[in-house]
């Protein structure tokens, strides 16, 4: 069973009329389903209009990478041969 990141869903067929999907969604994202499988998310502009972006400093990025590096070591090892 797949976990959706929203409680609202719409089919690809419903996206033929995106205004109806937007009206129903309000300020919430909508999971787009194809044959009952989520294939993406439709996020109305109103859902992200108040999002504040903050830029990370080089030191913050380096600290973040160092804390996460142990979790992705196997990926880095795999990519070395590619």
Short mmCIF file of N, CA and C in Angstrom, two decimals:
data_model
loop_
_atom_site.label_atom_id
_atom_site.label_comp_id
_atom_site.label_asym_id
_atom_site.label_seq_id
_atom_site.Cartn_x
_atom_site.Cartn_y
_atom_site.Cartn_z
N UNK A 1 0.83 -1.18 0.00
CA UNK A 1 0.00 0.00 0.00
C UNK A 1 0.88 1.24 0.00
N UNK A 2 0.53 2.17 -0.84
CA UNK A 2 1.31 3.40 -0.99
C UNK A 2 0.76 4.50 -0.09
N UNK A 3 1.63 5.22 0.56
CA UNK A 3 1.22 6.36 1.38
C UNK A 3 1.21 7.61 0.51
N UNK A 4 0.09 8.31 0.50
CA UNK A 4 -0.02 9.55 -0.24
C UNK A 4 0.31 10.72 0.69
N UNK A 5 0.86 11.77 0.13
CA UNK A 5 1.25 12.93 0.91
C UNK A 5 0.12 13.95 1.04
N UNK A 6 -1.08 13.58 0.61
CA UNK A 6 -2.25 14.43 0.70
C UNK A 6 -3.49 13.57 0.74
N UNK A 7 -4.58 14.12 1.22
CA UNK A 7 -5.83 13.35 1.28
C UNK A 7 -6.69 13.58 0.04
N UNK A 8 -6.30 14.53 -0.81
CA UNK A 8 -7.06 14.82 -2.03
C UNK A 8 -6.46 14.09 -3.22
N UNK A 9 -7.32 13.52 -4.06
CA UNK A 9 -6.85 12.82 -5.25
C UNK A 9 -7.66 13.25 -6.47
N UNK A 10 -7.06 13.07 -7.63
CA UNK A 10 -7.72 13.32 -8.91
C UNK A 10 -7.14 12.36 -9.92
N UNK A 11 -7.93 12.02 -10.91
CA UNK A 11 -7.45 11.14 -11.97
C UNK A 11 -6.88 11.96 -13.12
N UNK A 12 -6.18 11.30 -14.01
CA UNK A 12 -5.66 11.99 -15.19
C UNK A 12 -6.81 12.57 -16.00
N UNK A 13 -7.92 11.85 -16.06
CA UNK A 13 -9.09 12.32 -16.80
C UNK A 13 -9.61 13.63 -16.22
N UNK A 14 -9.62 13.74 -14.89
CA UNK A 14 -10.10 14.96 -14.25
C UNK A 14 -9.19 16.15 -14.56
N UNK A 15 -7.93 15.90 -14.87
CA UNK A 15 -7.01 16.99 -15.20
C UNK A 15 -7.29 17.63 -16.55
N UNK A 16 -8.22 17.04 -17.30
CA UNK A 16 -8.63 17.68 -18.55
C UNK A 16 -9.30 19.01 -18.27
N UNK A 17 -9.84 19.13 -17.05
CA UNK A 17 -10.46 20.37 -16.61
C UNK A 17 -9.75 20.83 -15.32
N UNK A 18 -8.54 21.37 -15.45
CA UNK A 18 -7.75 21.70 -14.26
C UNK A 18 -8.40 22.72 -13.35
N UNK A 19 -9.23 23.61 -13.90
CA UNK A 19 -9.90 24.61 -13.05
C UNK A 19 -10.79 23.95 -12.00
N UNK A 20 -11.43 22.86 -12.37
CA UNK A 20 -12.27 22.14 -11.41
C UNK A 20 -11.43 21.51 -10.31
N UNK A 21 -10.27 20.97 -10.69
CA UNK A 21 -9.37 20.35 -9.71
C UNK A 21 -8.86 21.43 -8.75
N UNK A 22 -8.48 22.58 -9.29
CA UNK A 22 -7.99 23.68 -8.46
C UNK A 22 -9.09 24.16 -7.51
N UNK A 23 -10.30 24.31 -8.01
CA UNK A 23 -11.41 24.78 -7.18
C UNK A 23 -11.68 23.81 -6.03
N UNK A 24 -11.62 22.52 -6.33
CA UNK A 24 -11.87 21.51 -5.30
C UNK A 24 -10.72 21.44 -4.30
N UNK A 25 -9.50 21.68 -4.78
CA UNK A 25 -8.32 21.54 -3.93
C UNK A 25 -8.19 22.69 -2.93
N UNK A 26 -8.63 23.86 -3.31
CA UNK A 26 -8.41 25.01 -2.43
C UNK A 26 -6.93 25.30 -2.36
N UNK A 27 -6.36 25.24 -1.17
CA UNK A 27 -4.93 25.50 -0.98
C UNK A 27 -4.15 24.22 -0.71
N UNK A 28 -4.69 23.08 -1.08
CA UNK A 28 -4.05 21.81 -0.77
C UNK A 28 -3.51 21.13 -2.03
N UNK A 29 -2.42 20.38 -1.91
CA UNK A 29 -1.92 19.60 -3.04
C UNK A 29 -2.87 18.44 -3.33
N UNK A 30 -2.84 17.97 -4.57
CA UNK A 30 -3.71 16.87 -5.01
C UNK A 30 -2.82 15.78 -5.59
N UNK A 31 -3.01 14.54 -5.15
CA UNK A 31 -2.29 13.41 -5.73
C UNK A 31 -2.98 13.04 -7.05
N UNK A 32 -2.20 12.89 -8.10
CA UNK A 32 -2.73 12.51 -9.40
C UNK A 32 -2.56 11.01 -9.56
N UNK A 33 -3.67 10.34 -9.82
CA UNK A 33 -3.67 8.88 -9.91
C UNK A 33 -3.87 8.42 -11.35
N UNK A 34 -3.19 7.36 -11.69
CA UNK A 34 -3.38 6.66 -12.96
C UNK A 34 -3.58 5.20 -12.61
N UNK A 35 -4.77 4.70 -12.85
CA UNK A 35 -5.13 3.33 -12.49
C UNK A 35 -4.87 3.07 -11.00
N UNK A 36 -5.30 4.00 -10.18
CA UNK A 36 -5.19 3.93 -8.72
C UNK A 36 -3.76 3.92 -8.20
N UNK A 37 -2.82 4.39 -8.99
CA UNK A 37 -1.43 4.51 -8.56
C UNK A 37 -1.01 5.97 -8.68
N UNK A 38 -0.45 6.52 -7.62
CA UNK A 38 -0.01 7.91 -7.65
C UNK A 38 1.14 8.07 -8.63
N UNK A 39 0.99 9.02 -9.54
CA UNK A 39 2.05 9.28 -10.52
C UNK A 39 2.65 10.66 -10.35
N UNK A 40 2.06 11.46 -9.46
CA UNK A 40 2.59 12.80 -9.22
C UNK A 40 1.64 13.59 -8.35
N UNK A 41 2.00 14.84 -8.15
CA UNK A 41 1.19 15.74 -7.33
C UNK A 41 0.96 17.04 -8.07
N UNK A 42 -0.24 17.54 -7.97
CA UNK A 42 -0.63 18.82 -8.53
C UNK A 42 -0.71 19.78 -7.36
N UNK A 43 0.11 20.83 -7.37
CA UNK A 43 0.16 21.76 -6.25
C UNK A 43 -0.28 23.13 -6.75
N UNK A 44 -1.46 23.59 -6.32
CA UNK A 44 -1.92 24.92 -6.74
C UNK A 44 -0.97 26.01 -6.24
N UNK A 45 -0.85 27.06 -7.01
CA UNK A 45 0.02 28.18 -6.65
C UNK A 45 -0.33 28.72 -5.26
N UNK A 46 -1.61 28.74 -4.93
CA UNK A 46 -2.04 29.27 -3.64
C UNK A 46 -1.51 28.45 -2.47
N UNK A 47 -1.11 27.21 -2.73
CA UNK A 47 -0.59 26.35 -1.66
C UNK A 47 0.84 26.71 -1.29
N UNK A 48 1.55 27.36 -2.19
CA UNK A 48 2.96 27.68 -1.94
C UNK A 48 3.28 29.16 -1.96
N UNK A 49 2.25 29.99 -2.08
CA UNK A 49 2.46 31.43 -2.17
C UNK A 49 3.13 32.00 -0.92
N UNK A 50 2.85 31.45 0.24
CA UNK A 50 3.41 31.97 1.49
C UNK A 50 4.67 31.24 1.93
N UNK A 51 5.22 30.39 1.10
CA UNK A 51 6.43 29.65 1.46
C UNK A 51 7.61 30.61 1.44
N UNK A 52 8.35 30.63 2.54
CA UNK A 52 9.52 31.49 2.64
C UNK A 52 10.77 30.66 2.38
N UNK A 53 11.56 31.06 1.43
CA UNK A 53 12.80 30.37 1.12
C UNK A 53 13.94 30.96 1.93
N UNK A 54 14.75 30.09 2.48
CA UNK A 54 15.95 30.53 3.19
C UNK A 54 17.14 29.83 2.57
N UNK A 55 18.16 30.59 2.25
CA UNK A 55 19.34 30.03 1.64
C UNK A 55 20.31 29.58 2.73
N UNK A 56 20.86 28.40 2.54
CA UNK A 56 21.82 27.85 3.50
C UNK A 56 23.21 28.36 3.17
N UNK A 57 23.98 28.56 4.20
CA UNK A 57 25.38 28.96 4.00
C UNK A 57 26.18 27.71 3.64
N UNK A 58 27.39 27.93 3.16
CA UNK A 58 28.27 26.82 2.81
C UNK A 58 28.54 25.95 4.04
N UNK A 59 28.71 26.58 5.21
CA UNK A 59 28.96 25.83 6.45
C UNK A 59 27.76 24.98 6.83
N UNK A 60 26.54 25.50 6.65
CA UNK A 60 25.35 24.73 6.97
C UNK A 60 25.20 23.53 6.03
N UNK A 61 25.50 23.73 4.76
CA UNK A 61 25.42 22.63 3.79
C UNK A 61 26.46 21.56 4.12
N UNK A 62 27.67 21.98 4.44
CA UNK A 62 28.73 21.04 4.79
C UNK A 62 28.35 20.25 6.04
N UNK A 63 27.82 20.91 7.05
CA UNK A 63 27.41 20.23 8.28
C UNK A 63 26.30 19.23 8.00
N UNK A 64 25.35 19.61 7.16
CA UNK A 64 24.25 18.72 6.81
C UNK A 64 24.77 17.47 6.10
N UNK A 65 25.66 17.68 5.14
CA UNK A 65 26.21 16.55 4.39
C UNK A 65 26.97 15.60 5.31
N UNK A 66 27.75 16.16 6.22
CA UNK A 66 28.51 15.31 7.15
C UNK A 66 27.60 14.47 8.03
N UNK A 67 26.46 15.00 8.43
CA UNK A 67 25.54 14.23 9.28
C UNK A 67 24.80 13.16 8.47
N UNK A 68 24.63 13.38 7.18
CA UNK A 68 23.88 12.43 6.34
C UNK A 68 24.78 11.48 5.56
N UNK A 69 26.07 11.74 5.53
CA UNK A 69 26.99 10.98 4.70
C UNK A 69 26.99 9.50 5.03
N UNK A 70 26.92 9.14 6.29
CA UNK A 70 26.93 7.72 6.67
C UNK A 70 25.73 6.98 6.09
N UNK A 71 24.63 7.68 5.93
CA UNK A 71 23.41 7.06 5.41
C UNK A 71 23.47 6.83 3.91
N UNK A 72 24.34 7.57 3.21
CA UNK A 72 24.38 7.44 1.75
C UNK A 72 25.72 6.89 1.25
N UNK A 73 26.55 6.40 2.13
CA UNK A 73 27.84 5.84 1.72
C UNK A 73 27.69 4.76 0.67
N UNK A 74 26.70 3.89 0.84
CA UNK A 74 26.51 2.79 -0.12
C UNK A 74 26.17 3.32 -1.51
N UNK A 75 25.47 4.45 -1.59
CA UNK A 75 25.14 5.05 -2.88
C UNK A 75 26.40 5.62 -3.51
N UNK A 76 27.20 6.31 -2.72
CA UNK A 76 28.43 6.90 -3.24
C UNK A 76 29.37 5.78 -3.73
N UNK A 77 29.50 4.70 -2.97
CA UNK A 77 30.32 3.57 -3.40
C UNK A 77 29.82 2.99 -4.71
N UNK A 78 28.52 2.89 -4.85
CA UNK A 78 27.93 2.34 -6.09
C UNK A 78 28.23 3.27 -7.28
N UNK A 79 28.13 4.57 -7.07
CA UNK A 79 28.32 5.53 -8.14
C UNK A 79 29.79 5.70 -8.55
N UNK A 80 30.73 5.31 -7.73
CA UNK A 80 32.14 5.45 -8.08
C UNK A 80 32.50 4.68 -9.33
N UNK A 81 31.83 3.56 -9.58
CA UNK A 81 32.13 2.72 -10.74
C UNK A 81 31.39 3.18 -11.99
N UNK A 82 30.53 4.13 -11.89
CA UNK A 82 29.69 4.52 -13.03
C UNK A 82 30.30 5.62 -13.83
#
